[in-house]
Coordinates of C-alpha atoms in Angstrom, one line a residue:
M1423 CA 210.9 115.5 -100.5
K1424 CA 209.9 111.9 -100.3
R1425 CA 208.6 110.3 -97.1
L1426 CA 210.5 107.8 -95.1
P1427 CA 211.7 104.7 -96.9
S1428 CA 209.0 102.6 -95.3
H1429 CA 206.4 104.8 -96.9
P1430 CA 207.0 104.7 -100.7
Q1431 CA 205.3 107.2 -102.9
P1432 CA 203.7 105.5 -106.0
S1433 CA 204.3 107.2 -109.3
A1434 CA 200.5 107.1 -110.0
V1435 CA 199.7 109.4 -107.3
R1436 CA 198.9 113.0 -108.5
F1437 CA 199.4 116.1 -106.4
S1438 CA 197.6 119.5 -106.4
R1439 CA 199.6 122.6 -107.3
R1440 CA 199.4 123.5 -103.6
E1441 CA 201.0 120.2 -102.6
L1442 CA 203.7 120.4 -105.3
L1443 CA 204.6 123.8 -104.0
R1444 CA 204.9 122.5 -100.4
R1445 CA 206.9 119.5 -101.5
T1446 CA 209.3 121.7 -103.5
A1447 CA 209.8 124.1 -100.6
A1448 CA 210.4 121.2 -98.3
A1449 CA 213.2 119.9 -100.5
S1450 CA 215.1 123.0 -100.1
G1451 CA 214.9 123.2 -96.3
V1452 CA 213.8 121.1 -93.5
L1453 CA 215.3 117.5 -93.2
A1454 CA 213.6 116.5 -89.9
A1455 CA 210.1 117.1 -88.8
P1456 CA 210.2 119.5 -85.9
W1457 CA 207.6 119.4 -83.1
I1458 CA 206.7 123.0 -83.3
I1459 CA 206.0 124.8 -86.7
S1460 CA 208.7 127.3 -87.2
A1461 CA 208.2 130.9 -88.1
R1462 CA 210.0 130.3 -91.4
S1463 CA 207.5 127.5 -92.4
L1464 CA 204.5 129.8 -91.5
G1465 CA 205.9 132.9 -93.2
A1466 CA 207.0 136.3 -92.0
D1467 CA 206.0 136.8 -88.3
G1468 CA 204.1 133.6 -88.5
A1469 CA 201.5 135.1 -90.8
V1470 CA 200.2 132.7 -93.6
A1471 CA 198.5 134.0 -96.7
P1472 CA 195.0 132.5 -97.2
S1473 CA 196.2 130.8 -100.4
E1474 CA 199.0 129.0 -98.5
R1475 CA 197.0 127.7 -95.6
I1476 CA 196.4 124.0 -95.2
T1477 CA 192.7 123.4 -95.8
V1478 CA 191.0 121.0 -93.4
G1479 CA 187.6 119.5 -92.9
L1480 CA 186.2 117.8 -89.7
I1481 CA 184.2 114.5 -89.8
G1482 CA 182.3 114.0 -86.6
H1483 CA 181.6 116.9 -84.2
G1484 CA 180.9 115.1 -81.0
L1485 CA 182.8 114.6 -77.7
M1486 CA 186.3 114.5 -79.3
G1487 CA 185.5 116.4 -82.5
R1488 CA 184.7 119.5 -80.6
G1489 CA 188.3 119.6 -79.2
H1490 CA 189.9 118.9 -82.6
L1491 CA 187.7 121.7 -84.2
R1492 CA 188.9 124.2 -81.6
R1493 CA 192.5 123.5 -82.3
V1494 CA 192.4 123.4 -86.1
S1495 CA 190.1 126.5 -86.4
G1496 CA 192.3 128.4 -83.9
D1497 CA 195.5 127.8 -85.9
P1498 CA 196.5 130.6 -88.3
A1499 CA 198.3 128.0 -90.6
L1500 CA 195.0 126.2 -91.3
Q1501 CA 191.7 127.0 -92.9
V1502 CA 188.6 124.9 -91.9
L1503 CA 186.4 124.6 -95.0
G1504 CA 183.8 122.2 -93.8
V1505 CA 182.2 120.3 -90.8
C1506 CA 180.5 117.0 -91.4
D1507 CA 178.1 115.2 -89.0
V1508 CA 175.1 113.0 -89.4
D1509 CA 173.4 114.9 -86.6
R1510 CA 172.2 118.2 -88.1
A1511 CA 172.4 120.1 -84.8
R1512 CA 176.0 119.0 -84.1
C1513 CA 177.0 119.9 -87.6
E1514 CA 175.5 123.4 -87.5
E1515 CA 177.0 123.9 -84.1
G1516 CA 180.4 123.2 -85.5
V1517 CA 180.0 125.5 -88.4
R1518 CA 178.8 128.3 -86.1
R1519 CA 181.9 127.9 -83.9
V1520 CA 184.2 128.1 -86.9
E1521 CA 182.5 131.2 -88.2
E1522 CA 182.7 132.8 -84.8
T1523 CA 186.5 132.1 -84.6
Y1524 CA 187.1 133.5 -88.0
A1525 CA 185.0 136.5 -87.4
E1526 CA 187.5 137.7 -84.9
R1527 CA 190.2 137.7 -87.5
A1528 CA 191.0 140.2 -90.2
A1529 CA 188.5 140.7 -93.0
G1530 CA 189.1 138.5 -95.9
S1531 CA 191.0 135.7 -93.9
S1532 CA 188.0 133.2 -94.1
R1533 CA 186.8 131.3 -97.2
G1534 CA 183.6 130.2 -95.5
C1535 CA 182.8 127.0 -93.7
A1536 CA 180.2 124.6 -95.2
A1537 CA 178.1 122.0 -93.5
Y1538 CA 177.9 118.4 -94.7
N1539 CA 175.7 115.3 -93.7
D1540 CA 177.7 112.9 -95.8
Y1541 CA 181.4 112.7 -95.4
R1542 CA 181.8 111.6 -99.0
E1543 CA 180.6 115.0 -100.2
L1544 CA 183.2 116.8 -98.0
L1545 CA 186.0 114.5 -99.4
A1546 CA 184.9 115.3 -102.9
R1547 CA 186.1 118.9 -102.6
P1548 CA 189.1 119.5 -104.7
D1549 CA 190.3 122.4 -102.5
L1550 CA 190.4 120.3 -99.4
D1551 CA 193.9 119.1 -98.2
A1552 CA 193.1 117.1 -95.1
V1553 CA 190.5 115.8 -92.7
V1554 CA 190.3 115.3 -89.1
I1555 CA 188.2 112.1 -88.3
A1556 CA 186.4 112.0 -84.8
T1557 CA 183.5 109.6 -85.5
P1558 CA 182.6 106.4 -83.6
D1559 CA 185.2 103.7 -83.9
H1560 CA 183.4 101.6 -86.4
W1561 CA 183.8 104.4 -89.0
H1562 CA 187.5 105.2 -88.5
T1563 CA 189.1 102.8 -91.0
L1564 CA 186.6 103.3 -93.9
Q1565 CA 186.5 107.0 -93.7
S1566 CA 190.4 107.2 -93.4
I1567 CA 190.7 105.0 -96.5
D1568 CA 188.2 106.9 -98.4
A1569 CA 190.0 110.1 -97.5
A1570 CA 193.3 108.7 -98.8
K1571 CA 191.8 107.6 -102.0
A1572 CA 190.4 111.2 -102.4
G1573 CA 194.0 112.5 -101.9
K1574 CA 193.5 113.9 -98.4
D1575 CA 195.9 113.6 -95.4
V1576 CA 194.3 112.3 -92.3
Y1577 CA 194.3 112.8 -88.6
C1578 CA 192.2 110.0 -87.1
E1579 CA 191.1 109.6 -83.5
K1580 CA 192.2 106.4 -81.8
P1581 CA 191.7 103.6 -82.2
V1582 CA 192.2 103.5 -85.9
S1583 CA 190.3 100.2 -86.3
V1584 CA 187.8 97.8 -84.7
T1585 CA 189.6 94.7 -86.0
I1586 CA 193.2 93.7 -86.7
Q1587 CA 192.4 93.2 -90.4
E1588 CA 190.9 96.7 -90.8
G1589 CA 194.0 98.2 -89.2
R1590 CA 196.3 96.4 -91.8
Q1591 CA 194.1 97.6 -94.6
L1592 CA 194.4 101.1 -93.4
A1593 CA 198.1 101.1 -93.0
E1594 CA 198.6 99.6 -96.5
T1595 CA 196.2 102.1 -98.1
M1596 CA 198.0 105.1 -96.6
R1597 CA 201.3 104.0 -97.9
R1598 CA 199.8 103.1 -101.3
Y1599 CA 198.4 106.6 -101.7
G1600 CA 201.3 108.4 -100.0
R1601 CA 199.2 110.1 -97.5
V1602 CA 200.4 111.7 -94.2
F1603 CA 198.4 110.0 -91.5
Q1604 CA 198.5 110.9 -87.8
T1605 CA 196.9 108.7 -85.1
G1606 CA 195.3 110.6 -82.2
S1607 CA 197.8 109.2 -79.7
Q1608 CA 198.9 112.6 -78.5
Y1609 CA 200.7 111.6 -75.3
R1610 CA 203.7 110.5 -77.2
S1611 CA 204.0 114.2 -78.2
I1612 CA 204.5 115.4 -74.5
P1613 CA 208.2 116.3 -74.3
T1614 CA 208.6 114.6 -70.8
I1615 CA 207.1 111.3 -71.9
R1616 CA 209.1 111.3 -75.1
R1617 CA 212.3 111.9 -73.1
V1618 CA 211.5 109.0 -70.7
C1619 CA 210.7 106.8 -73.7
E1620 CA 213.9 107.7 -75.6
F1621 CA 215.9 107.1 -72.5
V1622 CA 214.5 103.6 -72.0
R1623 CA 214.7 102.8 -75.7
A1624 CA 218.4 103.8 -75.7
G1625 CA 219.1 101.3 -72.9
G1626 CA 219.1 103.7 -70.0
L1627 CA 217.4 101.1 -67.8
G1628 CA 219.4 98.2 -69.3
Q1629 CA 217.3 95.3 -70.4
V1630 CA 213.6 96.1 -69.5
K1631 CA 212.3 93.1 -67.6
A1632 CA 208.7 94.2 -67.3
A1633 CA 206.4 97.2 -67.9
F1634 CA 203.0 97.9 -66.4
T1635 CA 200.0 100.0 -67.3
I1636 CA 196.5 100.6 -66.1
W1637 CA 194.4 98.9 -68.9
S1638 CA 191.3 100.9 -68.4
S1639 CA 189.6 103.5 -66.1
L1640 CA 186.0 102.7 -67.1
G1641 CA 185.6 99.9 -64.6
G1642 CA 186.0 102.3 -61.7
W1643 CA 183.6 104.9 -63.3
L1644 CA 180.9 102.2 -63.9
R1645 CA 181.1 100.8 -60.4
S1646 CA 180.3 104.4 -59.0
E1647 CA 176.7 105.2 -58.0
R1648 CA 176.6 108.0 -60.7
F1649 CA 177.2 105.6 -63.6
R1650 CA 175.7 102.4 -62.3
P1651 CA 172.2 102.8 -63.8
Y1652 CA 173.6 103.3 -67.3
A1653 CA 176.1 100.5 -66.8
Q1654 CA 173.4 98.1 -65.9
V1655 CA 171.3 98.9 -68.9
V1656 CA 174.1 98.0 -71.3
G1657 CA 175.3 95.1 -69.3
A1658 CA 178.7 96.7 -68.4
D1659 CA 178.2 96.6 -64.6
T1660 CA 181.3 94.6 -63.9
Y1661 CA 184.9 95.6 -64.3
A1662 CA 185.8 92.9 -66.8
S1663 CA 182.8 93.6 -69.0
S1664 CA 183.6 97.3 -69.1
N1665 CA 186.9 96.7 -70.9
V1666 CA 185.8 94.5 -73.8
P1667 CA 183.0 95.3 -76.3
L1668 CA 179.6 93.7 -75.5
D1669 CA 176.9 92.2 -77.7
F1670 CA 173.7 93.9 -76.6
A1671 CA 170.7 95.5 -78.3
L1672 CA 168.7 98.4 -76.8
P1673 CA 164.9 98.8 -77.5
A1674 CA 163.9 100.8 -80.5
E1675 CA 163.1 104.5 -80.0
P1676 CA 161.9 107.2 -82.5
V1677 CA 164.9 108.7 -84.5
P1678 CA 165.3 112.3 -83.6
E1679 CA 164.6 114.9 -86.3
G1680 CA 167.8 115.8 -88.0
L1681 CA 169.8 112.6 -87.3
D1682 CA 170.6 110.3 -90.2
W1683 CA 170.6 107.2 -88.2
D1684 CA 171.3 104.8 -91.2
L1685 CA 174.4 106.8 -92.0
W1686 CA 175.4 106.8 -88.3
V1687 CA 175.3 103.0 -88.3
G1688 CA 177.0 102.8 -91.7
P1689 CA 179.2 99.7 -92.0
A1690 CA 177.9 98.2 -88.8
P1691 CA 175.0 95.6 -88.6
A1692 CA 171.6 97.4 -88.8
R1693 CA 170.2 98.4 -85.4
D1694 CA 167.3 100.3 -84.2
Y1695 CA 168.0 103.8 -82.7
N1696 CA 168.2 104.2 -79.1
R1697 CA 169.5 107.4 -77.4
L1698 CA 172.0 105.5 -75.4
Y1699 CA 173.9 104.7 -78.6
H1700 CA 174.2 108.3 -79.6
I1701 CA 173.8 110.7 -76.7
N1702 CA 176.3 110.9 -73.9
P1703 CA 174.3 110.0 -70.8
P1704 CA 176.8 110.8 -68.0
P1705 CA 179.6 113.3 -69.0
G1706 CA 182.8 111.5 -70.0
V1707 CA 181.3 108.2 -71.2
V1708 CA 180.7 107.4 -74.7
P1709 CA 177.8 105.0 -74.9
W1710 CA 178.4 103.3 -78.2
S1711 CA 181.9 102.3 -77.1
F1712 CA 180.4 99.3 -75.1
C1713 CA 178.6 97.9 -78.2
E1714 CA 180.9 95.6 -80.2
D1715 CA 179.2 96.7 -83.4
F1716 CA 180.2 100.3 -82.9
G1717 CA 183.2 100.4 -80.5
A1718 CA 186.4 98.8 -79.7
A1719 CA 186.0 99.3 -75.9
S1720 CA 188.0 101.1 -73.4
V1721 CA 191.0 98.8 -73.4
T1722 CA 191.8 99.7 -77.0
W1723 CA 191.4 103.4 -76.3
H1724 CA 193.7 103.3 -73.4
H1725 CA 196.2 101.1 -75.4
S1726 CA 196.4 103.8 -77.9
H1727 CA 197.7 106.1 -75.2
S1728 CA 199.5 104.1 -72.5
A1729 CA 200.6 100.9 -74.3
D1730 CA 201.4 103.1 -77.2
V1731 CA 204.1 105.0 -75.3
I1732 CA 205.3 101.7 -73.7
Q1733 CA 205.8 100.0 -77.2
Y1734 CA 207.6 103.2 -78.3
A1735 CA 209.9 102.9 -75.3
L1736 CA 210.6 99.2 -76.0
G1737 CA 211.2 99.7 -79.7
M1738 CA 208.2 97.7 -80.6
E1739 CA 205.8 100.3 -82.0
R1740 CA 206.0 98.7 -85.5
S1741 CA 205.9 95.1 -84.2
G1742 CA 204.1 93.6 -81.2
P1743 CA 204.0 90.8 -78.7
V1744 CA 204.5 87.2 -79.5
E1745 CA 202.1 86.0 -76.7
I1746 CA 199.1 87.2 -74.8
L1747 CA 198.9 85.4 -71.5
H1748 CA 195.4 85.1 -70.0
P1749 CA 195.2 85.4 -66.2
H1750 CA 193.0 82.3 -66.0
D1751 CA 196.0 80.3 -67.1
G1752 CA 197.8 81.1 -63.9
A1753 CA 201.0 82.5 -65.2
Y1754 CA 200.3 86.0 -63.9
P1755 CA 197.4 87.6 -62.0
T1756 CA 196.8 90.1 -64.9
L1757 CA 196.6 90.0 -68.6
T1758 CA 200.2 90.0 -69.9
Y1759 CA 201.9 90.5 -73.2
R1760 CA 205.2 88.8 -73.8
Y1761 CA 207.6 90.1 -76.4
A1762 CA 210.2 88.2 -78.3
N1763 CA 213.1 89.5 -76.2
G1764 CA 211.4 88.4 -73.0
T1765 CA 210.1 91.7 -71.8
L1766 CA 206.6 91.4 -70.2
L1767 CA 203.9 94.1 -70.4
H1768 CA 201.3 93.7 -67.6
L1769 CA 197.8 95.2 -67.8
V1770 CA 196.8 96.0 -64.2
D1771 CA 193.5 97.2 -62.9
H1772 CA 195.1 99.3 -60.1
W1773 CA 198.6 100.5 -59.3
G1774 CA 198.7 98.7 -56.0
V1775 CA 199.2 95.4 -57.9
V1776 CA 202.6 96.7 -59.1
K1777 CA 203.7 97.3 -55.5
D1778 CA 201.9 94.5 -53.6
V1779 CA 201.9 91.6 -56.1
Y1780 CA 204.7 92.1 -58.4
K1781 CA 207.0 94.0 -55.9
A1782 CA 208.3 95.9 -58.8
V1783 CA 208.6 99.3 -57.1
P1784 CA 209.1 100.5 -53.5
P1785 CA 206.0 100.7 -51.4
N1786 CA 206.1 104.5 -51.1
A1787 CA 206.4 105.0 -54.9
R1788 CA 203.9 107.5 -56.2
L1789 CA 202.2 106.0 -59.2
A1790 CA 199.3 108.4 -59.7
G1791 CA 198.2 108.9 -63.3
L1792 CA 195.4 107.6 -65.4
F1793 CA 197.3 106.5 -68.5
G1794 CA 200.7 106.1 -66.8
G1795 CA 203.3 103.5 -67.5
V1796 CA 206.0 101.9 -65.3
F1797 CA 209.2 100.4 -66.7
V1798 CA 211.4 98.0 -64.6
G1799 CA 214.9 97.3 -66.0
E1800 CA 218.3 95.9 -64.9
R1801 CA 219.4 99.4 -63.7
G1802 CA 216.3 100.6 -62.0
W1803 CA 212.7 101.8 -62.6
L1804 CA 210.9 104.8 -64.2
T1805 CA 207.4 105.9 -64.8
S1806 CA 205.9 107.8 -67.7
M1807 CA 202.9 109.8 -66.5
T1808 CA 200.7 110.8 -69.3
T1809 CA 198.5 113.0 -67.3
G1810 CA 201.2 115.5 -66.5
G1811 CA 202.3 114.0 -63.2
P1812 CA 206.0 113.9 -62.1
V1813 CA 208.3 111.2 -63.3
E1814 CA 209.1 108.8 -60.5
G1815 CA 212.0 106.3 -60.4
G1816 CA 215.1 105.0 -58.8
P1817 CA 217.9 104.9 -58.1
E1818 CA 218.3 108.8 -58.0
S1819 CA 221.4 108.5 -60.2
L1820 CA 219.1 107.7 -63.2
F1821 CA 217.8 111.2 -63.2
D1822 CA 221.3 112.7 -63.7
E1823 CA 221.4 110.7 -66.9
L1824 CA 217.8 111.2 -67.8
Q1825 CA 217.9 115.1 -67.9
L1826 CA 214.2 115.7 -68.1
P1827 CA 213.1 118.8 -70.0
T1828 CA 211.5 121.7 -68.1
R1829 CA 207.8 121.6 -67.8
D1830 CA 206.5 122.4 -71.3
A1831 CA 203.7 125.0 -71.6
N1832 CA 202.4 123.5 -74.9
P1833 CA 200.2 120.5 -74.2
G1834 CA 200.9 117.2 -75.9
A1835 CA 197.6 117.5 -78.0
N1836 CA 198.8 120.8 -79.4
N1837 CA 202.3 119.4 -80.2
H1838 CA 200.7 116.4 -81.8
H1839 CA 198.5 118.4 -84.1
Q1840 CA 201.4 120.7 -85.1
N1841 CA 203.6 117.7 -85.9
W1842 CA 200.9 116.6 -88.3
Y1843 CA 200.6 120.0 -89.9
E1844 CA 204.4 120.3 -90.4
C1845 CA 204.6 116.8 -91.9
M1846 CA 201.9 117.6 -94.4
R1847 CA 204.2 120.4 -95.6
T1848 CA 207.4 118.3 -95.6
R1849 CA 205.7 115.0 -96.6
Q1850 CA 207.6 113.1 -93.8
A1851 CA 206.1 110.5 -91.5
P1852 CA 204.5 112.1 -88.4
S1853 CA 205.2 110.8 -84.8
S1854 CA 202.2 108.4 -84.8
D1855 CA 201.7 107.3 -88.4
E1856 CA 199.5 104.6 -89.8
E1857 CA 201.6 101.6 -88.8
I1858 CA 202.1 102.8 -85.3
G1859 CA 198.4 103.6 -84.9
H1860 CA 197.5 100.1 -86.3
R1861 CA 200.0 98.3 -83.9
S1862 CA 198.7 100.2 -80.8
A1863 CA 195.2 99.4 -81.7
S1864 CA 196.1 95.7 -82.3
L1865 CA 197.3 95.4 -78.8
G1866 CA 193.8 96.2 -77.6
H1867 CA 192.2 93.8 -80.1
L1868 CA 194.6 91.1 -79.0
A1869 CA 193.5 91.6 -75.3
I1870 CA 189.8 91.5 -76.3
L1871 CA 190.2 88.3 -78.2
A1872 CA 192.1 86.6 -75.3
Y1873 CA 189.3 87.6 -72.9
K1874 CA 186.5 86.5 -75.3
L1875 CA 188.2 83.1 -75.9
G1876 CA 189.2 82.7 -72.3
R1877 CA 192.7 81.5 -73.1
S1878 CA 196.3 82.5 -73.8
L1879 CA 197.2 83.1 -77.5
K1880 CA 200.4 82.9 -79.5
W1881 CA 200.9 85.6 -82.0
D1882 CA 203.1 86.2 -85.0
P1883 CA 203.6 89.9 -85.2
L1884 CA 205.2 89.8 -88.6
K1885 CA 202.5 87.8 -90.3
E1886 CA 199.8 89.2 -88.0
E1887 CA 198.2 85.7 -87.4
F1888 CA 197.7 83.4 -84.4
L1889 CA 199.7 80.3 -84.3
G1890 CA 197.8 77.0 -84.4
D1891 CA 194.4 78.7 -83.5
E1892 CA 192.0 78.9 -86.4
Q1893 CA 189.1 80.1 -84.1
A1894 CA 191.1 83.2 -83.1
N1895 CA 192.4 83.8 -86.7
R1896 CA 188.7 84.0 -87.8
L1897 CA 188.2 86.7 -85.3
R1898 CA 190.7 89.0 -86.8
C1899 CA 188.1 90.4 -89.1
R1900 CA 184.3 91.0 -89.4
A1901 CA 181.7 91.5 -92.0
R1902 CA 180.6 95.0 -93.1
R1903 CA 177.1 96.0 -94.0
E1904 CA 176.5 96.8 -97.7
P1905 CA 177.4 99.0 -99.4
W1906 CA 180.2 99.9 -97.0
R1907 CA 183.0 97.7 -98.2
I1908 CA 186.7 98.5 -98.1

């Protein structure tokens, strides 16, 4: 079965026997990608013969990689063949976890899990179907593209890029090689959020006048006493600076044994090792994310969740805004995106702004939720709470039409992975494919450029260029260190 029309399959692409069998099976059955893998697709009683399992490798066994490895190694439809990390200790830990998981299964169900220092060696395996990429941001695009060229499907952590140009290169490469690419924007796979988005998208609120989202949480964390010492070291001790990547260099320290620092840096400019780049100092904070050479900053991470579902609800997930309005220009007290149909998306630093400044919702509205979104339309208002909180809104009559699903026991992250697995079998586009991932990341990049330049920007989402602003256009890309060219 061919993928969706927007994802043409070039005739030059060759498939393994395993993939041909999957494509043939898909042609006789499923016409739409379900959110949960069916028993039929798994085999009798959900059991999958070792020869029919999707084989997967993990690239990056850090903060996010550990969660991904737990999911893929725990799924009987998959087989983890390798773990790659430039930190030997992390890599060995990942291999050990896989072996412990498979040791609990029936004898003969495992084919062994190998350790890799260089991701290119993992990609060279002919028996590997797909990879999960959970490395620092500056590696996402290049590793995804290399995986596509090696004939592997890809699940990539958000954001998929650190520049607008990189994201476009990634999207085009995935289509050129016919790969199934899933962005790690798992909140769009939570049933309640999907229902709210589909309701808004279908006109349930009428014309959406405005949407709101918290544009980051790191400012609050970094202002706390617990995180302040680290924040001051990297220069991220103010709220504004914590949301955009910073240009800073930390003093050189000895590289720990077992860490390939040059390969960790990869395509980024050469920098001396410092533990604050690599080791998580306080739990939940990823240190390299504040350095513009390595990370795309918290605004881009959050946009890959919160703004991603908002663009989905607005029907703009494959397009984007036409203007980025800087708060210094006085139009609005927050950074704001304007879409061609007039809808405004405001990035707020706390939910009180939605009530007190914009008067968009009643004073008693509950707007709890780290990655939540608020939609205000002609017929009322609704929230999409991505942390599992209740959906709020008004008037009450909206909920009769909305018909929210019952609370789902399967978390969004599991749904999101399973959607990717099933699409690898059917060769259909998953829920957060390469174009959607690129457009969500681009929202963050646009916000960063507006703040760096200190002014509003006009944007052509079709051509992906700024109108009448050569300085901004030059910032859509960046140089890469040799030999790491795309």
